[in-house]
Amino acid sequence: MKQSLQLRVGQQLAMTPQLQQAIRFLQMSTLELKQEIQTTLDSNFMLEEGDEHATEEEANTLEQETDNSLDTSEEPLSPDTLQNLPEDLPVDSSWDDVYEPSVQPTSHSASAEAPELENQDLSTDSLNAHLNAQIDLFPLSETDCAIAIALIDAITPEG
């Protein structure tokens, strides 16, 4: 008996349960699909029918309204109409409701005493001090922390 090695190349399609279900749904008629959805809703108490999808009648009405609004026979806005538009539209929230201010407002106006943020020199710490401060930001074990400190100590001021 002679031993040998052979190499075979081939492709294989794995039919996952999700793929089988998708194929089954695609083969259903609209009526069958609605019945399947209703059966699933009835059998699983955690599912409920959502109002986010429009019914056929609502979809047809929406399509007709869209077609009417896209009609190009409408007149363009007149300058009088544009002048009547308000500068600021009403909103139900303010910027501070969404984002917290990072810089606390001061009671006095900007003066020569308070330099602009972009003109401030933020590099007052040395490189080693900066890196040591960053070590505290990471959850390191004692061994890793000791290694990091040793590496930082070995760095020259020039980097």
Coordinates of N, CA, C and O in Angstrom, one line a residue:
M1 N 0.8 -1.2 0.0 CA 0.0 0.0 0.0 C 0.9 1.2 0.0 O 1.8 1.4 0.8
K2 N 0.6 2.1 -0.9 CA 1.4 3.3 -1.1 C 0.7 4.5 -0.4 O -0.5 4.8 -0.7
Q3 N 1.4 5.3 0.4 CA 0.9 6.4 1.1 C 1.1 7.7 0.3 O 2.2 7.8 -0.3
S4 N 0.1 8.6 0.2 CA 0.3 9.8 -0.5 C -0.5 10.9 0.1 O -1.5 10.6 0.9
L5 N -0.2 12.1 -0.2 CA -1.0 13.3 0.3 C -1.7 13.9 -0.9 O -1.1 14.0 -2.0
Q6 N -2.9 14.3 -0.7 CA -3.7 14.9 -1.7 C -4.3 16.2 -1.2 O -4.7 16.2 0.0
L7 N -4.4 17.2 -2.0 CA -4.9 18.5 -1.6 C -6.2 18.7 -2.4 O -6.1 18.6 -3.7
R8 N -7.3 18.9 -1.7 CA -8.6 19.2 -2.4 C -9.1 20.6 -2.0 O -9.1 20.9 -0.8
V9 N -9.5 21.3 -3.0 CA -10.0 22.7 -2.7 C -11.5 22.6 -3.1 O -11.9 22.1 -4.1
G10 N -12.3 23.2 -2.2 CA -13.7 23.2 -2.5 C -14.4 24.3 -1.7 O -13.8 24.8 -0.7
Q11 N -15.6 24.6 -2.0 CA -16.4 25.5 -1.3 C -17.7 24.9 -0.8 O -18.2 23.9 -1.4
Q12 N -18.1 25.4 0.4 CA -19.3 24.8 1.0 C -20.1 25.9 1.5 O -19.6 26.8 2.2
L13 N -21.4 25.9 1.3 CA -22.3 26.9 1.8 C -23.0 26.3 3.1 O -23.6 25.3 3.0
A14 N -22.9 27.0 4.2 CA -23.5 26.6 5.4 C -24.8 27.4 5.5 O -24.9 28.6 5.5
M15 N -25.9 26.6 5.6 CA -27.2 27.2 5.8 C -27.5 27.5 7.3 O -27.9 26.6 8.0
T16 N -27.3 28.7 7.7 CA -27.5 29.0 9.1 C -29.0 29.1 9.3 O -29.8 29.3 8.4
P17 N -29.5 29.0 10.5 CA -30.9 29.1 10.8 C -31.5 30.5 10.4 O -32.6 30.5 9.9
Q18 N -30.7 31.5 10.5 CA -31.2 32.8 10.1 C -31.3 32.9 8.6 O -32.3 33.5 8.1
L19 N -30.4 32.3 7.9 CA -30.5 32.3 6.4 C -31.7 31.5 6.0 O -32.4 31.8 5.0
Q20 N -31.9 30.3 6.6 CA -33.1 29.5 6.2 C -34.4 30.2 6.5 O -35.3 30.2 5.7
Q21 N -34.5 31.0 7.6 CA -35.7 31.7 7.9 C -35.9 32.9 6.9 O -37.0 33.1 6.5
A22 N -34.8 33.6 6.5 CA -34.9 34.6 5.6 C -35.4 34.1 4.2 O -36.2 34.7 3.6
I23 N -34.9 33.0 3.8 CA -35.3 32.4 2.5 C -36.8 32.0 2.6 O -37.6 32.3 1.7
R24 N -37.2 31.5 3.7 CA -38.6 31.1 3.9 C -39.5 32.3 3.9 O -40.6 32.3 3.2
F25 N -39.1 33.4 4.5 CA -39.9 34.6 4.5 C -40.0 35.2 3.1 O -41.0 35.8 2.7
L26 N -38.9 35.2 2.4 CA -38.9 35.7 1.0 C -39.8 35.0 0.1 O -40.3 35.5 -0.9
Q27 N -40.0 33.7 0.4 CA -40.9 32.9 -0.5 C -42.4 33.1 -0.2 O -43.2 32.6 -0.9
M28 N -42.7 33.7 0.9 CA -44.1 33.9 1.4 C -44.8 35.0 0.6 O -44.1 36.0 0.3
S29 N -46.1 34.9 0.5 CA -46.8 36.0 -0.1 C -47.1 37.0 1.1 O -46.8 36.7 2.2
T30 N -47.6 38.1 0.8 CA -47.9 39.1 1.8 C -48.9 38.6 2.8 O -48.7 38.8 4.0
L31 N -49.9 37.9 2.4 CA -50.9 37.4 3.3 C -50.3 36.3 4.2 O -50.5 36.4 5.5
E32 N -49.5 35.4 3.7 CA -48.8 34.4 4.5 C -47.8 35.1 5.5 O -47.7 34.6 6.6
L33 N -47.1 36.1 5.1 CA -46.2 36.8 5.9 C -46.9 37.5 7.1 O -46.5 37.4 8.2
K34 N -48.1 38.1 6.8 CA -48.8 38.8 7.9 C -49.3 37.7 8.9 O -49.3 38.0 10.1
Q35 N -49.8 36.6 8.4 CA -50.2 35.5 9.3 C -49.1 35.0 10.1 O -49.2 34.7 11.3
E36 N -47.9 34.8 9.5 CA -46.7 34.4 10.3 C -46.3 35.3 11.4 O -46.0 35.0 12.5
I37 N -46.4 36.6 11.0 CA -46.1 37.7 12.0 C -47.1 37.6 13.2 O -46.7 37.7 14.3
Q38 N -48.4 37.5 12.8 CA -49.4 37.5 13.9 C -49.2 36.2 14.7 O -49.4 36.3 16.0
T39 N -48.9 35.1 14.1 CA -48.7 33.9 14.9 C -47.5 34.0 15.9 O -47.6 33.6 17.0
T40 N -46.4 34.7 15.4 CA -45.3 34.9 16.2 C -45.6 35.9 17.4 O -45.2 35.7 18.5
L41 N -46.4 36.9 17.1 CA -46.8 37.9 18.1 C -47.6 37.2 19.2 O -47.5 37.5 20.4
D42 N -48.5 36.3 18.7 CA -49.4 35.6 19.7 C -48.6 34.6 20.6 O -49.0 34.4 21.7
S43 N -47.6 34.0 20.0 CA -46.9 33.0 20.7 C -45.8 33.5 21.7 O -45.4 32.8 22.6
N44 N -45.4 34.8 21.5 CA -44.3 35.3 22.3 C -44.9 36.6 23.0 O -45.1 37.6 22.3
F45 N -45.0 36.5 24.3 CA -45.6 37.7 25.0 C -44.7 38.8 25.1 O -45.1 39.9 25.4
M46 N -43.4 38.6 24.8 CA -42.4 39.7 24.9 C -42.4 40.6 23.6 O -41.9 41.7 23.6
L47 N -43.1 40.2 22.6 CA -43.2 40.9 21.3 C -44.5 41.7 21.3 O -45.5 41.2 21.8
E48 N -44.4 42.8 20.7 CA -45.7 43.6 20.5 C -45.6 44.3 19.1 O -44.5 44.6 18.6
E49 N -46.7 44.5 18.5 CA -46.7 45.1 17.2 C -46.4 46.6 17.3 O -47.0 47.3 18.2
G50 N -45.5 47.1 16.5 CA -45.1 48.5 16.6 C -45.9 49.3 15.6 O -46.4 48.9 14.6
D51 N -46.0 50.6 15.9 CA -46.6 51.6 15.0 C -45.7 52.3 14.1 O -46.0 53.2 13.3
E52 N -44.4 51.9 14.1 CA -43.4 52.6 13.3 C -43.5 52.3 11.8 O -43.1 53.0 11.0
H53 N -44.1 51.2 11.5 CA -44.3 50.8 10.0 C -45.7 51.2 9.6 O -46.7 50.8 10.3
A54 N -45.8 51.9 8.6 CA -47.1 52.4 8.1 C -47.8 51.2 7.4 O -47.2 50.4 6.8
T55 N -49.2 51.3 7.5 CA -50.0 50.3 6.8 C -49.9 50.7 5.3 O -49.4 51.7 4.9
E56 N -50.5 49.8 4.5 CA -50.5 50.0 3.0 C -51.2 51.3 2.7 O -50.7 52.1 1.8
E57 N -52.3 51.6 3.3 CA -53.1 52.8 3.0 C -52.3 54.0 3.4 O -52.3 55.0 2.7
E58 N -51.7 54.0 4.6 CA -50.9 55.1 5.0 C -49.7 55.3 4.1 O -49.3 56.5 3.8
A59 N -49.1 54.3 3.6 CA -48.0 54.4 2.7 C -48.4 55.0 1.4 O -47.7 55.9 0.8
N60 N -49.6 54.6 0.9 CA -50.1 55.2 -0.4 C -50.4 56.7 -0.2 O -50.1 57.5 -1.0
T61 N -51.0 57.0 1.0 CA -51.3 58.4 1.2 C -50.0 59.3 1.4 O -49.9 60.3 0.8
L62 N -49.0 58.7 2.1 CA -47.7 59.4 2.2 C -47.0 59.6 0.9 O -46.5 60.6 0.6
E63 N -47.1 58.6 0.0 CA -46.5 58.6 -1.3 C -47.2 59.7 -2.2 O -46.5 60.5 -2.9
Q64 N -48.5 59.8 -2.1 CA -49.2 60.8 -2.8 C -48.9 62.2 -2.3 O -48.7 63.2 -3.1
E65 N -48.8 62.4 -1.0 CA -48.4 63.7 -0.4 C -47.0 64.1 -0.9 O -46.7 65.2 -1.2
T66 N -46.1 63.1 -0.9 CA -44.7 63.4 -1.3 C -44.7 63.8 -2.8 O -44.0 64.7 -3.2
D67 N -45.4 63.1 -3.6 CA -45.5 63.5 -5.0 C -46.0 64.9 -5.2 O -45.5 65.6 -6.0
N68 N -47.0 65.2 -4.4 CA -47.6 66.6 -4.5 C -46.6 67.6 -4.1 O -46.6 68.7 -4.6
S69 N -45.9 67.3 -3.0 CA -44.9 68.3 -2.5 C -43.7 68.5 -3.4 O -43.1 69.5 -3.4
L70 N -43.4 67.5 -4.2 CA -42.3 67.6 -5.2 C -42.7 68.2 -6.5 O -41.9 68.4 -7.4
D71 N -44.0 68.6 -6.6 CA -44.5 69.2 -7.9 C -43.8 70.5 -8.1 O -43.7 71.4 -7.2
T72 N -43.2 70.7 -9.3 CA -42.4 71.9 -9.6 C -43.2 73.1 -10.0 O -42.7 74.2 -10.3
S73 N -44.5 72.9 -10.1 CA -45.4 74.0 -10.6 C -45.6 75.1 -9.5 O -46.2 76.1 -9.7
E74 N -45.1 74.8 -8.3 CA -45.3 75.8 -7.2 C -44.4 77.0 -7.4 O -43.4 76.9 -8.0
E75 N -44.9 78.1 -7.0 CA -44.1 79.4 -7.1 C -43.0 79.4 -6.1 O -43.2 78.9 -5.0
P76 N -41.9 80.0 -6.4 CA -40.8 80.1 -5.5 C -41.2 81.1 -4.4 O -42.1 81.9 -4.6
L77 N -40.5 81.1 -3.3 CA -40.8 82.0 -2.2 C -40.5 83.4 -2.5 O -39.5 83.7 -3.1
S78 N -41.5 84.3 -2.2 CA -41.3 85.7 -2.5 C -40.4 86.3 -1.5 O -40.2 85.8 -0.3
P79 N -39.7 87.5 -1.8 CA -38.9 88.2 -0.8 C -39.7 88.6 0.4 O -39.1 88.6 1.5
D80 N -41.0 88.9 0.3 CA -41.8 89.3 1.4 C -41.9 88.1 2.4 O -41.9 88.3 3.6
T81 N -42.1 86.9 1.9 CA -42.2 85.7 2.7 C -40.9 85.4 3.4 O -40.9 85.1 4.6
L82 N -39.8 85.6 2.7 CA -38.5 85.4 3.3 C -38.2 86.4 4.4 O -37.5 86.1 5.4
Q83 N -38.7 87.6 4.3 CA -38.5 88.6 5.3 C -39.3 88.4 6.6 O -38.9 88.8 7.7
N84 N -40.4 87.6 6.5 CA -41.3 87.4 7.6 C -40.8 86.2 8.4 O -41.3 85.9 9.5
L85 N -39.7 85.5 8.0 CA -39.2 84.4 8.8 C -38.5 84.9 10.0 O -37.7 85.8 9.9
P86 N -38.7 84.3 11.1 CA -38.0 84.7 12.3 C -36.5 84.4 12.3 O -36.1 83.4 11.7
E87 N -35.7 85.2 13.0 CA -34.3 84.9 13.1 C -34.0 83.7 13.9 O -33.3 82.8 13.4
D88 N -34.6 83.6 15.1 CA -34.4 82.4 15.9 C -35.7 81.6 16.0 O -36.7 82.1 16.4
L89 N -35.6 80.3 15.6 CA -36.8 79.5 15.7 C -36.9 79.0 17.1 O -35.9 78.8 17.8
P90 N -38.1 78.8 17.6 CA -38.3 78.3 19.0 C -37.7 76.9 19.2 O -37.9 76.0 18.3
V91 N -37.1 76.6 20.3 CA -36.6 75.3 20.6 C -37.0 74.9 21.9 O -37.4 75.7 22.8
D92 N -37.1 73.6 22.2 CA -37.5 73.1 23.5 C -36.4 72.7 24.4 O -36.6 72.2 25.5
S93 N -35.2 73.0 24.0 CA -34.0 72.8 24.9 C -32.9 73.8 24.6 O -32.9 74.4 23.5
S94 N -32.0 74.0 25.6 CA -30.9 74.9 25.3 C -29.6 74.1 25.2 O -29.6 72.9 25.6
W95 N -28.6 74.8 24.8 CA -27.3 74.2 24.7 C -26.8 73.6 26.0 O -26.2 72.5 26.1
D96 N -27.1 74.3 27.1 CA -26.6 73.9 28.5 C -27.4 72.7 29.0 O -26.9 72.0 29.8
D97 N -28.6 72.4 28.4 CA -29.3 71.2 28.8 C -28.6 70.0 28.3 O -28.7 68.9 28.9
V98 N -27.9 70.1 27.2 CA -27.3 69.0 26.5 C -25.9 68.8 26.9 O -25.4 67.7 27.2
Y99 N -25.1 69.9 26.9 CA -23.7 69.9 27.2 C -23.4 70.7 28.4 O -23.9 71.8 28.6
E100 N -22.5 70.2 29.3 CA -22.1 71.0 30.4 C -21.0 71.9 30.0 O -20.1 71.5 29.2
P101 N -21.0 73.2 30.5 CA -19.9 74.1 30.1 C -18.6 73.6 30.7 O -18.5 73.3 31.8
S102 N -17.6 73.6 29.8 CA -16.3 73.2 30.3 C -15.5 74.3 31.0 O -14.7 74.0 31.9
V103 N -15.8 75.5 30.7 CA -15.2 76.7 31.3 C -16.3 77.4 32.0 O -17.3 77.8 31.4
Q104 N -16.1 77.6 33.3 CA -17.1 78.3 34.1 C -17.1 79.8 33.7 O -16.0 80.4 33.7
P105 N -18.2 80.4 33.5 CA -18.3 81.8 33.1 C -17.9 82.6 34.3 O -18.2 82.3 35.4
T106 N -17.2 83.7 34.0 CA -16.7 84.6 35.1 C -17.6 85.9 35.1 O -18.3 86.2 34.1
S107 N -17.6 86.6 36.2 CA -18.5 87.7 36.3 C -17.9 89.0 35.6 O -18.6 89.9 35.2
H108 N -16.6 89.0 35.4 CA -16.0 90.1 34.7 C -15.7 89.8 33.2 O -15.6 88.6 32.9
S109 N -15.6 90.8 32.5 CA -15.4 90.6 31.0 C -13.9 90.3 30.8 O -13.1 90.5 31.6
A110 N -13.6 89.8 29.6 CA -12.3 89.5 29.2 C -11.4 90.7 29.2 O -11.8 91.8 28.7
S111 N -10.3 90.6 29.9 CA -9.4 91.8 29.9 C -8.0 91.3 29.6 O -7.7 90.2 29.4
A112 N -7.0 92.2 29.8 CA -5.6 91.9 29.5 C -5.1 91.0 30.6 O -4.1 90.3 30.4
E113 N -5.8 91.0 31.8 CA -5.3 90.1 32.9 C -5.5 88.6 32.6 O -4.8 87.8 33.0
A114 N -6.6 88.3 31.9 CA -7.0 86.9 31.6 C -6.6 86.6 30.1 O -7.2 87.0 29.2
P115 N -5.5 85.9 30.0 CA -5.0 85.6 28.6 C -6.0 84.6 27.9 O -6.7 83.8 28.6
E116 N -6.0 84.6 26.6 CA -6.8 83.6 25.9 C -6.3 82.2 26.2 O -5.1 82.0 26.4
L117 N -7.2 81.2 26.1 CA -6.8 79.8 26.4 C -5.8 79.3 25.4 O -4.9 78.6 25.8
E118 N -5.9 79.7 24.2 CA -5.0 79.2 23.2 C -3.6 79.8 23.3 O -2.7 79.2 22.8
N119 N -3.5 80.9 24.0 CA -2.2 81.5 24.2 C -1.5 81.1 25.4 O -0.4 81.5 25.7
Q120 N -2.1 80.3 26.3 CA -1.5 79.8 27.5 C -0.5 78.8 27.2 O -0.7 77.9 26.4
D121 N 0.6 78.8 28.0 CA 1.6 77.7 27.9 C 1.3 76.6 28.8 O 1.3 76.8 30.0
L122 N 0.8 75.5 28.3 CA 0.4 74.4 29.1 C 1.5 73.4 29.4 O 1.3 72.4 30.1
S123 N 2.7 73.6 28.9 CA 3.8 72.6 29.1 C 4.7 73.0 30.3 O 5.9 73.1 30.2
T124 N 4.0 73.3 31.4 CA 4.8 73.7 32.6 C 5.4 72.5 33.3 O 6.4 72.5 33.9
D125 N 4.8 71.3 33.1 CA 5.3 70.1 33.7 C 6.4 69.5 32.8 O 6.4 69.7 31.6
S126 N 7.3 68.8 33.4 CA 8.3 68.1 32.7 C 7.7 66.8 32.0 O 6.6 66.4 32.3
L127 N 8.4 66.3 31.1 CA 7.9 65.1 30.4 C 7.7 63.9 31.4 O 6.7 63.2 31.3
N128 N 8.6 63.8 32.3 CA 8.5 62.7 33.3 C 7.3 62.9 34.2 O 6.5 61.9 34.5
A129 N 7.0 64.1 34.6 CA 5.9 64.4 35.5 C 4.6 64.1 34.7 O 3.6 63.6 35.3
H130 N 4.6 64.5 33.5 CA 3.4 64.3 32.6 C 3.1 62.8 32.5 O 2.0 62.4 32.6
L131 N 4.1 62.0 32.2 CA 3.9 60.6 32.0 C 3.6 59.9 33.3 O 2.7 59.0 33.3
N132 N 4.2 60.3 34.4 CA 3.8 59.8 35.7 C 2.3 60.1 36.1 O 1.6 59.2 36.7
A133 N 1.8 61.2 35.7 CA 0.4 61.6 35.9 C -0.5 60.7 35.1 O -1.6 60.3 35.5
Q134 N 0.0 60.3 33.9 CA -0.8 59.5 33.0 C -0.9 58.0 33.5 O -1.8 57.3 33.2
I135 N 0.1 57.6 34.2 CA 0.1 56.2 34.8 C -1.1 56.0 35.7 O -1.7 55.0 35.7
D136 N -1.5 57.1 36.4 CA -2.6 57.0 37.3 C -4.0 56.8 36.6 O -4.9 56.4 37.2
L137 N -4.0 57.1 35.3 CA -5.2 57.0 34.5 C -5.5 55.5 34.1 O -6.7 55.3 33.7
F138 N -4.6 54.6 34.2 CA -4.7 53.3 33.7 C -4.8 52.3 34.9 O -4.0 52.5 35.9
P139 N -5.7 51.3 34.8 CA -5.7 50.3 35.9 C -4.6 49.3 35.7 O -4.7 48.3 35.1
L140 N -3.4 49.6 36.3 CA -2.3 48.7 36.2 C -2.0 47.9 37.5 O -2.3 48.4 38.6
S141 N -1.5 46.7 37.3 CA -1.1 46.0 38.5 C 0.2 46.6 39.1 O 0.8 47.5 38.5
E142 N 0.5 46.2 40.3 CA 1.7 46.8 40.9 C 3.0 46.5 40.1 O 3.8 47.4 40.0
T143 N 3.1 45.3 39.5 CA 4.2 45.0 38.7 C 4.3 45.9 37.5 O 5.4 46.4 37.2
D144 N 3.2 46.0 36.8 CA 3.1 46.8 35.6 C 3.4 48.3 35.9 O 4.1 49.0 35.2
C145 N 2.9 48.8 37.0 CA 3.1 50.1 37.5 C 4.6 50.4 37.8 O 5.2 51.4 37.3
A146 N 5.3 49.4 38.4 CA 6.7 49.5 38.7 C 7.5 49.5 37.4 O 8.5 50.3 37.3
I147 N 7.1 48.7 36.4 CA 7.8 48.7 35.1 C 7.6 50.0 34.4 O 8.6 50.6 33.9
A148 N 6.4 50.6 34.4 CA 6.2 51.8 33.8 C 7.0 53.0 34.4 O 7.5 53.8 33.7
I149 N 7.0 53.0 35.7 CA 7.8 54.0 36.4 C 9.3 53.9 36.1 O 10.0 54.9 35.8
A150 N 9.8 52.7 36.0 CA 11.2 52.5 35.7 C 11.5 53.0 34.3 O 12.5 53.6 34.0
L151 N 10.6 52.7 33.3 CA 10.7 53.2 31.9 C 10.7 54.7 31.9 O 11.5 55.3 31.1
I152 N 9.8 55.3 32.6 CA 9.7 56.7 32.6 C 10.9 57.4 33.2 O 11.4 58.4 32.7
D153 N 11.4 56.8 34.2 CA 12.6 57.3 34.8 C 13.8 57.3 33.9 O 14.8 58.1 34.0
A154 N 13.8 56.3 33.0 CA 14.9 56.1 32.1 C 14.9 57.1 30.9 O 15.8 57.2 30.2
I155 N 13.8 57.8 30.7 CA 13.6 58.7 29.6 C 14.3 60.0 30.0 O 14.1 60.6 31.1
T156 N 15.1 60.5 29.1 CA 15.8 61.8 29.2 C 14.8 63.0 29.1 O 13.8 62.8 28.4
P157 N 15.2 64.2 29.5 CA 14.3 65.3 29.3 C 14.0 65.6 27.9 O 13.0 66.2 27.5
E158 N 14.9 65.2 27.0 CA 14.7 65.5 25.5 C 13.7 64.4 24.9 O 13.4 64.5 23.8
G159 N 13.4 63.4 25.7 CA 12.5 62.4 25.2 C 13.2 61.2 24.7 O 12.7 60.3 24.0

